[in-house]
mmCIF file of C-alpha atoms in Angstrom:
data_model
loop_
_atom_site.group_PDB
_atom_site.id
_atom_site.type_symbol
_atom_site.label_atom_id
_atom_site.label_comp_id
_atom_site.label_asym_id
_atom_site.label_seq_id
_atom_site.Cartn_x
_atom_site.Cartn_y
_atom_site.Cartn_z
ATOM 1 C CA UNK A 1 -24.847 6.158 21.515
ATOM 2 C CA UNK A 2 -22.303 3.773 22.735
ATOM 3 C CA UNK A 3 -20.000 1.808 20.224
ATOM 4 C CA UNK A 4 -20.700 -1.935 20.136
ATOM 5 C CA UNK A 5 -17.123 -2.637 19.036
ATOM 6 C CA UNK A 6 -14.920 -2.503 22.196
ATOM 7 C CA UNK A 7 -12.043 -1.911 20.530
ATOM 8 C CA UNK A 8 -13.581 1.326 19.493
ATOM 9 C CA UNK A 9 -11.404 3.785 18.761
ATOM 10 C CA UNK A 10 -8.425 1.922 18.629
ATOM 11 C CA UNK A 11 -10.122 0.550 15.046
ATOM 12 C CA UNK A 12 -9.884 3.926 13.169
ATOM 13 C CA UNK A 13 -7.299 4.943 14.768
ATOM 14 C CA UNK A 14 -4.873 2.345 14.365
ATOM 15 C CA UNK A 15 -6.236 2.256 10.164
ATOM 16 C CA UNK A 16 -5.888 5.828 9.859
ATOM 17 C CA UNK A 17 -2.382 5.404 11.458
ATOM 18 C CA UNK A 18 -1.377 2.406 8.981
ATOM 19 C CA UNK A 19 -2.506 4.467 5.710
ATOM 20 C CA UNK A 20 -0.113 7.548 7.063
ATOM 21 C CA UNK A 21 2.813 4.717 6.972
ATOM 22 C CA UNK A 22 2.390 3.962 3.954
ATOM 23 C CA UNK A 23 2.034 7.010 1.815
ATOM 24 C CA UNK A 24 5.411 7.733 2.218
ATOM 25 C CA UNK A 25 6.407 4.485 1.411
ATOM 26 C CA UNK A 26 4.503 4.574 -1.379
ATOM 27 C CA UNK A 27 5.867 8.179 -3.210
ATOM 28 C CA UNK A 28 9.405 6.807 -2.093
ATOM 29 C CA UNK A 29 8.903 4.108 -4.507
ATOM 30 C CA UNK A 30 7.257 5.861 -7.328
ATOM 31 C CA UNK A 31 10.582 8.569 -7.179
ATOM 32 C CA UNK A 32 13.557 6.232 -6.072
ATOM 33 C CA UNK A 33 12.831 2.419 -7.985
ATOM 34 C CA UNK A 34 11.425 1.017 -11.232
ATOM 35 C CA UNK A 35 11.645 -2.338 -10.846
ATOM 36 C CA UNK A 36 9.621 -2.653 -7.863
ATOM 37 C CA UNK A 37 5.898 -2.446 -9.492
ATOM 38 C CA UNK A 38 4.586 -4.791 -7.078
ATOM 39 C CA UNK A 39 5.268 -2.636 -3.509
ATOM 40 C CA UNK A 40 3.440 0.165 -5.333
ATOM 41 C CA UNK A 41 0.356 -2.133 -6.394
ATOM 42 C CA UNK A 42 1.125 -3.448 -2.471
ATOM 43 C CA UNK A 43 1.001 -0.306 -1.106
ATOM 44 C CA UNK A 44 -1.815 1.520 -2.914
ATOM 45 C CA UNK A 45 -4.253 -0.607 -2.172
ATOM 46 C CA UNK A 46 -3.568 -1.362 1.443
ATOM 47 C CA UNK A 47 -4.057 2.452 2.066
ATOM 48 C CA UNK A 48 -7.327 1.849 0.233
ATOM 49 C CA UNK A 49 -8.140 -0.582 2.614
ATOM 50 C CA UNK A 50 -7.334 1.012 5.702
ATOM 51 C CA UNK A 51 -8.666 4.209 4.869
ATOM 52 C CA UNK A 52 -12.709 2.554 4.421
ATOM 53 C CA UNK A 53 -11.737 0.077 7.554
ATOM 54 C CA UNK A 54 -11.158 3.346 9.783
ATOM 55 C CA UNK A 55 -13.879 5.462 8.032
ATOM 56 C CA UNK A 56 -16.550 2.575 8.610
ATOM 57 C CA UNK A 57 -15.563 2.173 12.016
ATOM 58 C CA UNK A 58 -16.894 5.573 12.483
ATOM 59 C CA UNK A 59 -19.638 5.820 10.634
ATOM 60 C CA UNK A 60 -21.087 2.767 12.084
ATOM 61 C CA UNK A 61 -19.311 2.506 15.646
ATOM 62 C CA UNK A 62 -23.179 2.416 16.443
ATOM 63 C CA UNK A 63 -25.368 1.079 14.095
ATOM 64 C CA UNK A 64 -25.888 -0.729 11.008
ATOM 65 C CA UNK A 65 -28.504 1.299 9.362
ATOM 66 C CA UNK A 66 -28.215 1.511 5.532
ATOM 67 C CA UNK A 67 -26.508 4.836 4.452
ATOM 68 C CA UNK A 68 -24.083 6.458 2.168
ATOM 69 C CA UNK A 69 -25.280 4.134 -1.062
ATOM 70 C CA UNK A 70 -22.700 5.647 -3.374
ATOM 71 C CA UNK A 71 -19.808 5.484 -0.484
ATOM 72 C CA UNK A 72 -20.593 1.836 0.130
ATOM 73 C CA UNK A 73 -20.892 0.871 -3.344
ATOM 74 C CA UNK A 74 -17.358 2.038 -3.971
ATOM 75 C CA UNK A 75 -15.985 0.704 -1.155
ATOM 76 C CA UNK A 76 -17.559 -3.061 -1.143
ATOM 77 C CA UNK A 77 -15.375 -3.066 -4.537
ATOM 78 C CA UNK A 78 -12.653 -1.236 -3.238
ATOM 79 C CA UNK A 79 -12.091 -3.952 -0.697
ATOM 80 C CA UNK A 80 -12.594 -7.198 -3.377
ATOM 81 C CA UNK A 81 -9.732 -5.288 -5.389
ATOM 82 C CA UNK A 82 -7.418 -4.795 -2.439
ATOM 83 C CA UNK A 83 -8.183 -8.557 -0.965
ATOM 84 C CA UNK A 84 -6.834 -10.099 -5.052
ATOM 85 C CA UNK A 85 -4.356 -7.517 -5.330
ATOM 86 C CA UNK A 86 -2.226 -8.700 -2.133
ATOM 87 C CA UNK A 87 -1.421 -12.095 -3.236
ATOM 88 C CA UNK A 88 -1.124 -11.049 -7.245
ATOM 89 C CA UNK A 89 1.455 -8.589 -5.672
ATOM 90 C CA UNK A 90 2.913 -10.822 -4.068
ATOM 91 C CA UNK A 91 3.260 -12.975 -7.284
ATOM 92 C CA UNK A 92 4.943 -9.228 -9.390
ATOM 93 C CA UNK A 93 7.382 -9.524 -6.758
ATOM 94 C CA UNK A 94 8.686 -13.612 -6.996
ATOM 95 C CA UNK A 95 8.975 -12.826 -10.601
ATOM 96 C CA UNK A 96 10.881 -10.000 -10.146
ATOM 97 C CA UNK A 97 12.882 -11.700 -7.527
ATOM 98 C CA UNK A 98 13.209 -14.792 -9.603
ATOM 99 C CA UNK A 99 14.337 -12.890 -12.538
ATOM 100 C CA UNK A 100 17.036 -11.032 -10.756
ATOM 101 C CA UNK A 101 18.281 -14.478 -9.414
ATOM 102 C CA UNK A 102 18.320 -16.288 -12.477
ATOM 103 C CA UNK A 103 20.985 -13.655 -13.563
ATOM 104 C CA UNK A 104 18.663 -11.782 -15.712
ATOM 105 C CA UNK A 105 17.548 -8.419 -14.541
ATOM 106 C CA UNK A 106 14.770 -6.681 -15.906
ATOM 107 C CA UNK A 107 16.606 -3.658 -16.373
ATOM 108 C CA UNK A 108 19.140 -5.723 -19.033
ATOM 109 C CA UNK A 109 16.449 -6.949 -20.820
ATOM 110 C CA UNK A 110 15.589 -5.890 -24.745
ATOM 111 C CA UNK A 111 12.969 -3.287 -25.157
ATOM 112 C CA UNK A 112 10.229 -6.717 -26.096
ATOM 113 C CA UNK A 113 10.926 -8.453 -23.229
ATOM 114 C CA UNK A 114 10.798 -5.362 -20.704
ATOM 115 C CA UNK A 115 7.501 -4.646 -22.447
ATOM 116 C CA UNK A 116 5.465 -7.910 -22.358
ATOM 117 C CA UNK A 117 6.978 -7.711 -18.585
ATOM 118 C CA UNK A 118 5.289 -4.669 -18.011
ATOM 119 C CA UNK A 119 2.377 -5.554 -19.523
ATOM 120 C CA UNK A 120 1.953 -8.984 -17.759
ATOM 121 C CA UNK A 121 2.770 -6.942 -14.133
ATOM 122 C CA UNK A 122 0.335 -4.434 -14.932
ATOM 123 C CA UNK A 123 -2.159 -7.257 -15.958
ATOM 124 C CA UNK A 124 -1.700 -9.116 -12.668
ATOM 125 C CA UNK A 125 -1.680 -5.873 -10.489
ATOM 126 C CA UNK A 126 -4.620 -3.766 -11.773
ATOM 127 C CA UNK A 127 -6.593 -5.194 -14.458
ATOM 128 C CA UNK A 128 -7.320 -8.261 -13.403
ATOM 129 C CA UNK A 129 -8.124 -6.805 -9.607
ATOM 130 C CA UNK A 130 -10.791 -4.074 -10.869
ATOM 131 C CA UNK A 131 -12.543 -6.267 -13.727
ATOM 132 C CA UNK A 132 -13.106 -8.816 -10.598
ATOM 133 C CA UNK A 133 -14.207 -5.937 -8.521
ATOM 134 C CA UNK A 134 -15.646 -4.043 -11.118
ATOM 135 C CA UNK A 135 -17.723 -5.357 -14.040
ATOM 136 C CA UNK A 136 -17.763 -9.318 -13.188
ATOM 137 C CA UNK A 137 -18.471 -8.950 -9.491
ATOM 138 C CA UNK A 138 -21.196 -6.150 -10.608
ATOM 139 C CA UNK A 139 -22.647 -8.700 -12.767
ATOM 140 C CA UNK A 140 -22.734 -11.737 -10.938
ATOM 141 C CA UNK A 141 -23.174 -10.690 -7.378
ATOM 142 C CA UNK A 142 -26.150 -11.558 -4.917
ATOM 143 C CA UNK A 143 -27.019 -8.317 -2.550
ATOM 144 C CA UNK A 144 -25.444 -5.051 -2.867
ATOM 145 C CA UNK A 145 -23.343 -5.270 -0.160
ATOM 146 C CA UNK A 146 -23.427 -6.234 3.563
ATOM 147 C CA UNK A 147 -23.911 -3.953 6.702
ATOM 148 C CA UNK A 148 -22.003 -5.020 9.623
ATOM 149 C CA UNK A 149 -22.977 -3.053 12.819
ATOM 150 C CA UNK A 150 -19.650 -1.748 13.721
ATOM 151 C CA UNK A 151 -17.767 -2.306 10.913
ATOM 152 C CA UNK A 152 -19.703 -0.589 7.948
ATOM 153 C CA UNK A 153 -19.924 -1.605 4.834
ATOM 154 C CA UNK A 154 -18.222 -4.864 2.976
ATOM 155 C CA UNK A 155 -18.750 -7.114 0.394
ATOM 156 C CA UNK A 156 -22.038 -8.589 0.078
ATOM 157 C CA UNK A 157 -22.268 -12.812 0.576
ATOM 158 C CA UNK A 158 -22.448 -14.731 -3.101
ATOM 159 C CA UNK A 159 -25.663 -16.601 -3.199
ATOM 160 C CA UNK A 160 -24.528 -18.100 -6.490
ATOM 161 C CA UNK A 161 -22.102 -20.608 -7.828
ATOM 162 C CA UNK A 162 -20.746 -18.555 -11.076
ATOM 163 C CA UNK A 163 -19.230 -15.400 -9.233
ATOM 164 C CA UNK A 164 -18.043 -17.890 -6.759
ATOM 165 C CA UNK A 165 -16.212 -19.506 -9.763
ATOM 166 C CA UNK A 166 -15.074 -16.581 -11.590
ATOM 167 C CA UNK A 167 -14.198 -13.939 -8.680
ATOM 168 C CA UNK A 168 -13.026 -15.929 -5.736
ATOM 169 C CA UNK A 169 -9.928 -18.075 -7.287
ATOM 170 C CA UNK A 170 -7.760 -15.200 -7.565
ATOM 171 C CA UNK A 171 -7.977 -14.611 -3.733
ATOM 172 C CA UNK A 172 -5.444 -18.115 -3.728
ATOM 173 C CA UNK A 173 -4.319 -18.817 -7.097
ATOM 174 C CA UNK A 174 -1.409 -16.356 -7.231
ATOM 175 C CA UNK A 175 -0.894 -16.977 -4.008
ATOM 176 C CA UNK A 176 -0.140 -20.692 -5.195
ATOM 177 C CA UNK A 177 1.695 -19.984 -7.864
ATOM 178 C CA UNK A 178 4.060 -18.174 -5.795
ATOM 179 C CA UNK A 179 4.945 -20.258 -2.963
ATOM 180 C CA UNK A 180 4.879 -24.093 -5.529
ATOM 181 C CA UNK A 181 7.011 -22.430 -8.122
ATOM 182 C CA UNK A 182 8.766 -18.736 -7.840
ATOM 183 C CA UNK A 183 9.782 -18.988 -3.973
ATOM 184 C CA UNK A 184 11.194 -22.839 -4.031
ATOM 185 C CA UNK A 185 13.441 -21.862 -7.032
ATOM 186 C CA UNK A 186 14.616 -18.123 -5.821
ATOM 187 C CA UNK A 187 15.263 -19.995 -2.626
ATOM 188 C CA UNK A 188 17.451 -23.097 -4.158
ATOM 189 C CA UNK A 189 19.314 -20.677 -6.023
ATOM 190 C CA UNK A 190 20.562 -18.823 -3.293
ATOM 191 C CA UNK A 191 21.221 -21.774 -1.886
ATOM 192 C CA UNK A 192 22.972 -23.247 -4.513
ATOM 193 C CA UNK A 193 24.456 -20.063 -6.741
ATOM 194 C CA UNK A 194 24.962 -18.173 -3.303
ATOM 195 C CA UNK A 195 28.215 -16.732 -4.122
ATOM 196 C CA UNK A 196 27.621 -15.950 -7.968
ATOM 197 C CA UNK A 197 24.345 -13.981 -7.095
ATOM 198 C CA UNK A 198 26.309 -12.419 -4.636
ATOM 199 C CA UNK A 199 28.710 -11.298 -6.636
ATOM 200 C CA UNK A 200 26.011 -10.319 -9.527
ATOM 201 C CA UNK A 201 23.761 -8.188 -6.706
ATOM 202 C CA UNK A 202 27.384 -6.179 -6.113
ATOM 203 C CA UNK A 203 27.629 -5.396 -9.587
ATOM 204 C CA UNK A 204 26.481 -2.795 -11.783
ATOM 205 C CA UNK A 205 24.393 -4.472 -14.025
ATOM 206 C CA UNK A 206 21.612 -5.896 -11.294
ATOM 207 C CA UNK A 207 19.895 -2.726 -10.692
ATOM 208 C CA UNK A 208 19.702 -3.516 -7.292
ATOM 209 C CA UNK A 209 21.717 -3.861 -3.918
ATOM 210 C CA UNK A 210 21.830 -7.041 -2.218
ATOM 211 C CA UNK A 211 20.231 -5.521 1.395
ATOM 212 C CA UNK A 212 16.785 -4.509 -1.170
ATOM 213 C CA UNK A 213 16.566 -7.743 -2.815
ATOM 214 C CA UNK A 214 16.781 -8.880 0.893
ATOM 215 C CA UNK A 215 14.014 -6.293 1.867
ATOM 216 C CA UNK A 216 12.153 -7.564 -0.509
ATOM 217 C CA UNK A 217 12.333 -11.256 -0.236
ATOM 218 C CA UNK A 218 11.297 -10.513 3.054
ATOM 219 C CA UNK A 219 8.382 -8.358 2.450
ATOM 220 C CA UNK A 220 7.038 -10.750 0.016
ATOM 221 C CA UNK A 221 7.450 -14.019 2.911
ATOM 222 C CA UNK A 222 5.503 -12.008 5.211
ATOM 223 C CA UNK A 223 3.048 -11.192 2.415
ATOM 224 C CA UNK A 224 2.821 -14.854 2.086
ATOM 225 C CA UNK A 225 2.519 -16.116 5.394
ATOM 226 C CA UNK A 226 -0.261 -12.878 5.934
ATOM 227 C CA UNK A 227 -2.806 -13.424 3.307
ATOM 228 C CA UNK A 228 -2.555 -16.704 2.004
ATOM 229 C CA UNK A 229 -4.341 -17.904 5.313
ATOM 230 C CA UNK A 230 -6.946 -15.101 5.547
ATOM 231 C CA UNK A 231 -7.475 -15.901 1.442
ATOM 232 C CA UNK A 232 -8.071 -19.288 2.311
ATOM 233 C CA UNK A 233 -10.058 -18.684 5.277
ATOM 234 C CA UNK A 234 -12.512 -16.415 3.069
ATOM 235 C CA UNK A 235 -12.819 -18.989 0.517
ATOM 236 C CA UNK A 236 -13.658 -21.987 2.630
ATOM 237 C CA UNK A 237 -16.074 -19.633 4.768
ATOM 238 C CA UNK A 238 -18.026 -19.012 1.451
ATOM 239 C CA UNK A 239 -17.752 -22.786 0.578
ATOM 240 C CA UNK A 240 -19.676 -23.587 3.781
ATOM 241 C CA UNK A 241 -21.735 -20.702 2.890
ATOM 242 C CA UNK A 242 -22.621 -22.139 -0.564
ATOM 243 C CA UNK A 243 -23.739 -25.564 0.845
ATOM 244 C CA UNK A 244 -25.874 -24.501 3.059
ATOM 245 C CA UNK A 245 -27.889 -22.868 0.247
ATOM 246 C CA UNK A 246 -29.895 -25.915 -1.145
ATOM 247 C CA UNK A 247 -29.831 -26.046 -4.888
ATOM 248 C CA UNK A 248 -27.685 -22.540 -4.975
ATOM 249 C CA UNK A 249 -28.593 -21.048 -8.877
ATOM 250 C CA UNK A 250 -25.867 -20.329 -11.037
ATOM 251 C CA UNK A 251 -25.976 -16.879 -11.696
ATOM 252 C CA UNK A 252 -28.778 -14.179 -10.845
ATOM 253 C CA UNK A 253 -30.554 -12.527 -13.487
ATOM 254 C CA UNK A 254 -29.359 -8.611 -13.979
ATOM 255 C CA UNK A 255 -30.864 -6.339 -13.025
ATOM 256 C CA UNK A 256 -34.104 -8.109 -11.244
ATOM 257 C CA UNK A 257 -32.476 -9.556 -8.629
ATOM 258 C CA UNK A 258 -29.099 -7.282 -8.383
ATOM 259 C CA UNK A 259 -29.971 -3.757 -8.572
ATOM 260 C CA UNK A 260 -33.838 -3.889 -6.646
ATOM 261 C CA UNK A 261 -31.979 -5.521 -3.777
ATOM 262 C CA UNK A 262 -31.419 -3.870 -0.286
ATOM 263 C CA UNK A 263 -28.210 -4.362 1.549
ATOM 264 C CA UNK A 264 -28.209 -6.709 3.704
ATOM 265 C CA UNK A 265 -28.181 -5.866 7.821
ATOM 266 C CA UNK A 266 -26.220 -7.933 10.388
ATOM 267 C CA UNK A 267 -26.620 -6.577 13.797
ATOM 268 C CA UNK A 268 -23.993 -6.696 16.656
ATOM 269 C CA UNK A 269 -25.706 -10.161 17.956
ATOM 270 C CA UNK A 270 -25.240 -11.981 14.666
ATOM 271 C CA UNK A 271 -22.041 -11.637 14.210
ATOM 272 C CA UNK A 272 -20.968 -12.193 17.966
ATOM 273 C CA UNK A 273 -23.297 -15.817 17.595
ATOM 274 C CA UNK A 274 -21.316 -16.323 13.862
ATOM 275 C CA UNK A 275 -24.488 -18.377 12.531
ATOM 276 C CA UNK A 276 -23.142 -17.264 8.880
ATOM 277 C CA UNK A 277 -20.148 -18.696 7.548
ATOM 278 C CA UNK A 278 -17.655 -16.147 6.974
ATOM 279 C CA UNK A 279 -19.681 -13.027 8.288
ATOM 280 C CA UNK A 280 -18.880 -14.113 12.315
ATOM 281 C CA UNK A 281 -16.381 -11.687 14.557
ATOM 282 C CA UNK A 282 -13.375 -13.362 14.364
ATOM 283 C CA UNK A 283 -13.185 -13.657 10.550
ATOM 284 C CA UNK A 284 -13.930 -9.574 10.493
ATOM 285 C CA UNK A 285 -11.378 -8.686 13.141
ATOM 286 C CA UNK A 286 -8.893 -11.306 11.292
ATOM 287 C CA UNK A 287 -9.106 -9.447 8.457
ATOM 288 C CA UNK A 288 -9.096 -5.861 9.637
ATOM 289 C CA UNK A 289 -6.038 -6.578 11.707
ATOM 290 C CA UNK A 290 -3.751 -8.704 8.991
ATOM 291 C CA UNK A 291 -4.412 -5.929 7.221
ATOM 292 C CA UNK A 292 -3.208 -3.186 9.516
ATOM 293 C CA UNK A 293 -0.221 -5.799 10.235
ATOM 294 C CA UNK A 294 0.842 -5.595 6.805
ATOM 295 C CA UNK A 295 0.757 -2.389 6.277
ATOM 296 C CA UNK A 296 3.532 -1.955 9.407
ATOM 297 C CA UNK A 297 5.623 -4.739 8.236
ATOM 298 C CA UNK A 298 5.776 -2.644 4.677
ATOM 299 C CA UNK A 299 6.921 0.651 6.775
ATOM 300 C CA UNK A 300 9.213 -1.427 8.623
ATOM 301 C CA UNK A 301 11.027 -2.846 5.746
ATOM 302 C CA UNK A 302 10.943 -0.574 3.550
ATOM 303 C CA UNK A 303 10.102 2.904 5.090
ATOM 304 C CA UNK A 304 12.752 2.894 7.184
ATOM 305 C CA UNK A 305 15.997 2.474 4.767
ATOM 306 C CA UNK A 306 19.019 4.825 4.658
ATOM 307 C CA UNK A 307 17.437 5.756 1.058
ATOM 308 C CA UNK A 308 13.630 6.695 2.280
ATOM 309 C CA UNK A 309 14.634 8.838 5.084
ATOM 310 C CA UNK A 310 17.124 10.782 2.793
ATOM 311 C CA UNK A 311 14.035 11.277 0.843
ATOM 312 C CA UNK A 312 12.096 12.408 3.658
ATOM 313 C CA UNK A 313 14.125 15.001 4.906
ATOM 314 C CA UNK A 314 14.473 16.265 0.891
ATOM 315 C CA UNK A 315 10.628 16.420 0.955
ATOM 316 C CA UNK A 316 10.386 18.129 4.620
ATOM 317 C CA UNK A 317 13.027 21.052 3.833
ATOM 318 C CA UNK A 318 11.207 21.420 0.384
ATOM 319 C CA UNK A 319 8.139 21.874 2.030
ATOM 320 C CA UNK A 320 9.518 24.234 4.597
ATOM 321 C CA UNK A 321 11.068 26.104 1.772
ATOM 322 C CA UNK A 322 7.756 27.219 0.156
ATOM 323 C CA UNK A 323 6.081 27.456 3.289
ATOM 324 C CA UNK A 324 8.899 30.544 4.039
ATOM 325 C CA UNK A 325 11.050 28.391 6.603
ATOM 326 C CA UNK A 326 14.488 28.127 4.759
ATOM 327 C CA UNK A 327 16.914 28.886 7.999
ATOM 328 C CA UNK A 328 19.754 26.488 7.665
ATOM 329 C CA UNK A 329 21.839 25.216 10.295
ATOM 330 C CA UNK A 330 24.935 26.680 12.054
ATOM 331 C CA UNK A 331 27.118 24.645 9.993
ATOM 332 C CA UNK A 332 26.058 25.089 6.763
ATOM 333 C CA UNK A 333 25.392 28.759 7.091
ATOM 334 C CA UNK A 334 29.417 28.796 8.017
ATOM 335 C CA UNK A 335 30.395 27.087 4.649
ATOM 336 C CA UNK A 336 27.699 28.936 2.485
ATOM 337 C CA UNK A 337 28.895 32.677 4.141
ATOM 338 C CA UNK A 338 32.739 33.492 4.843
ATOM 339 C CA UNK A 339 33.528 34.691 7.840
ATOM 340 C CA UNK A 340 33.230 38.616 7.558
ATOM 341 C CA UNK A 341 36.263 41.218 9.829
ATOM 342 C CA UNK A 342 34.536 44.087 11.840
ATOM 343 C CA UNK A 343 33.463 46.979 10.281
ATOM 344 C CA UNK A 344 36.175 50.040 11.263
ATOM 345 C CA UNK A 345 35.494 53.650 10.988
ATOM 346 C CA UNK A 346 38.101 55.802 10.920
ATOM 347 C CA UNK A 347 38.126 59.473 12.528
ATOM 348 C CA UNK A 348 37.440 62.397 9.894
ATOM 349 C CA UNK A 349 40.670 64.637 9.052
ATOM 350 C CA UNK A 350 40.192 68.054 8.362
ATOM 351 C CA UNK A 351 42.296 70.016 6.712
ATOM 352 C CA UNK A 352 42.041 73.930 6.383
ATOM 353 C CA UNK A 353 43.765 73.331 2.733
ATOM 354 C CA UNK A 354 42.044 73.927 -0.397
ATOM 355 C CA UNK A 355 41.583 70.494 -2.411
ATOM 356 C CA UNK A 356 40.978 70.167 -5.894
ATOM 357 C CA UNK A 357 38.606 67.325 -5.304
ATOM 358 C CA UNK A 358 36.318 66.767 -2.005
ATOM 359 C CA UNK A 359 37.433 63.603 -0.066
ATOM 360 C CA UNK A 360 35.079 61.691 1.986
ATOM 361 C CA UNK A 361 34.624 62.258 5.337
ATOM 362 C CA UNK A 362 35.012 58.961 6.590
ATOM 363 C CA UNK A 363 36.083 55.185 5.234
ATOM 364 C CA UNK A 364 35.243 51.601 5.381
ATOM 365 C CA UNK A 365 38.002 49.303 6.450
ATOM 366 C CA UNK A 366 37.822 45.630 5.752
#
């Protein structure tokens, strides 16, 4: 059959595309930083994302009929993880920034302080993502999950006010928190500490060079200006959603009314008419493609560095070394092998007189 999404299969293709970007990006910073906890949260979960985006697109280019339960279980979750851990990345990185401004680098901190750092980061970045995603959403949720013909799989549509409460927040929160309190101040204190920061991001004792904490101040304004609009978007949607409902309950009763329900089916015509808040085609193709944008603007900042292509190249000639392909170039073949003189062969004497001792017949000049 015929794919209902025209863009079919520029979808998968262009997700499968954006998760290859990033998994270099994201072993580059796992060998080459350790202060930068936030671009691996960042970029772990995007290629999460973008790996069920392109797979749905193909397993439902043409339909919407309710398949691979265990797949789109994992996946509906997958996807509430990745949507909270953008912006609570976002947040690991201000702090980081903020700290590094404030002339106090995480890497010059006491063994406490780097601790209840670490702790807080990995807080913000994974366990409060998969207990949302995990346990509270599983908990609190209305239907499974949704089936969008096209599109596959995604979260299913709250039909009560407590997951609403407890789940949704985090999508803007540390978004919040971000831009009305860590960006303003790393921002004035450039501003007004230029040349003192300066100086401290050319020393030693920062940890970092002034071009990365540019990077990264970068990456983390696109961030921003990416998924604090598609996090507010999704909220409001579900507002509208939620008031439609009349007399929406607080919570459903588990597992009556969670685990005996179906997924719910939304053909091709219902999203193109968008008579459902927040399940209409321009809030899934807004998604999809912020997403997909992200994950280039990562590559491009940070993929691309003097640093990551070093590391490339390291990783290409290692692989090439145990696949048997370990020829080296012209030049360094010249410095690793001196240059050798020709081989000469002198002509054999003989010589009717007795020796004491045979002599060879012919020697090896060098």
């Amino acid at each position: 059959m015929v794919a209902v999404d025209p863009s079919y299969p520029l979808t998968p293709l262009v997700g499968f595309i954006a998760a290859g970007l990033l998994v270099p990006v994201l072993f580059s910073s796992l060998i080459r930083e350790s202060w930068n906890l936030g671009v691996i949260f960042l970029c772990f979960w995007l290629i999460c994302e973008n790996l069920i985006f392109a797979v749905n697109a193909i397993l439902w280019s043409d339909n919407a009929d309710a398949k691979f339960f265990v797949y789109c279980e994992i996946a509906s979750h997958v996807r509430i993880a990745a949507d909270i851990v953008k912006p609570m990345s976002t947040l690991i990185i201000m702090r980081r920034l903020y700290s590094i401004a404030s002339l106090r680098p995480p890497r010059l901190a006491d063994q406490a302080d780097r601790r209840r750092n670490s702790q807080i980061e990995w807080t913000l970045g994974c366990i409060i993502p998969v207990l949302c995603a995990g346990p509270f959403y599983l908990a609190l949720q209305g239907p499974r999950y949704d089936i969008l013909q096209g599109f596959g799989c995604s979260g299913p549509t709250i039909r009560a006010i407590l997951p609403f409460v407890v789940v949704y927040p985090w999508y803007i929160l540390p978004a919040v928190v971000s831009v009305t309190f860590y960006y303003p101040s790393v921002v004035m204190r450039f501003y007004r500490h230029g040349a003192e920061v300066n100086r401290f991001l050319h020393s030693v004792e920062s940890g970092v060079s002034q071009v990365s904490y540019i990077r990264i101040l970068a990456l983390a304004s696109i961030d921003l200006v990416l998924t604090l609009p598609v996090s507010i978007t999704t909220v409001v949607m579900l507002m509208l959603h939620m008031i439609q409902i009349k007399h929406p309950p607080l919570y459903l009763s588990w597992p009556t009314d969670i685990v005996k329900q179906s997924p719910t089916i939304k053909s091709w015509a219902e999203l193109t008419s968008a008579s459902t808040p927040g399940s209409g085609l321009v809030e899934v193709y807004f998604v999809r493609w912020t997403t997909v944008l992200l994950s280039v603007v990562v590559f491009a900042i940070l993929g691309l560095t003097k640093g990551a292509r070093e590391l490339y190249w390291s990783a290409l000639h290692t692989a090439m070394r145990w696949l048997g392909y370990h020829r080296d170039s012209p030049e360094r073949s010249a410095l690793r092998s001196p240059a050798l003189s020709p081989i000469e062969f002198n002509e054999a004497t003989m010589s009717t007189e007795p020796r004491s001792h045979p002599s060879p017949t012919n020697s090896i000049a060098y």
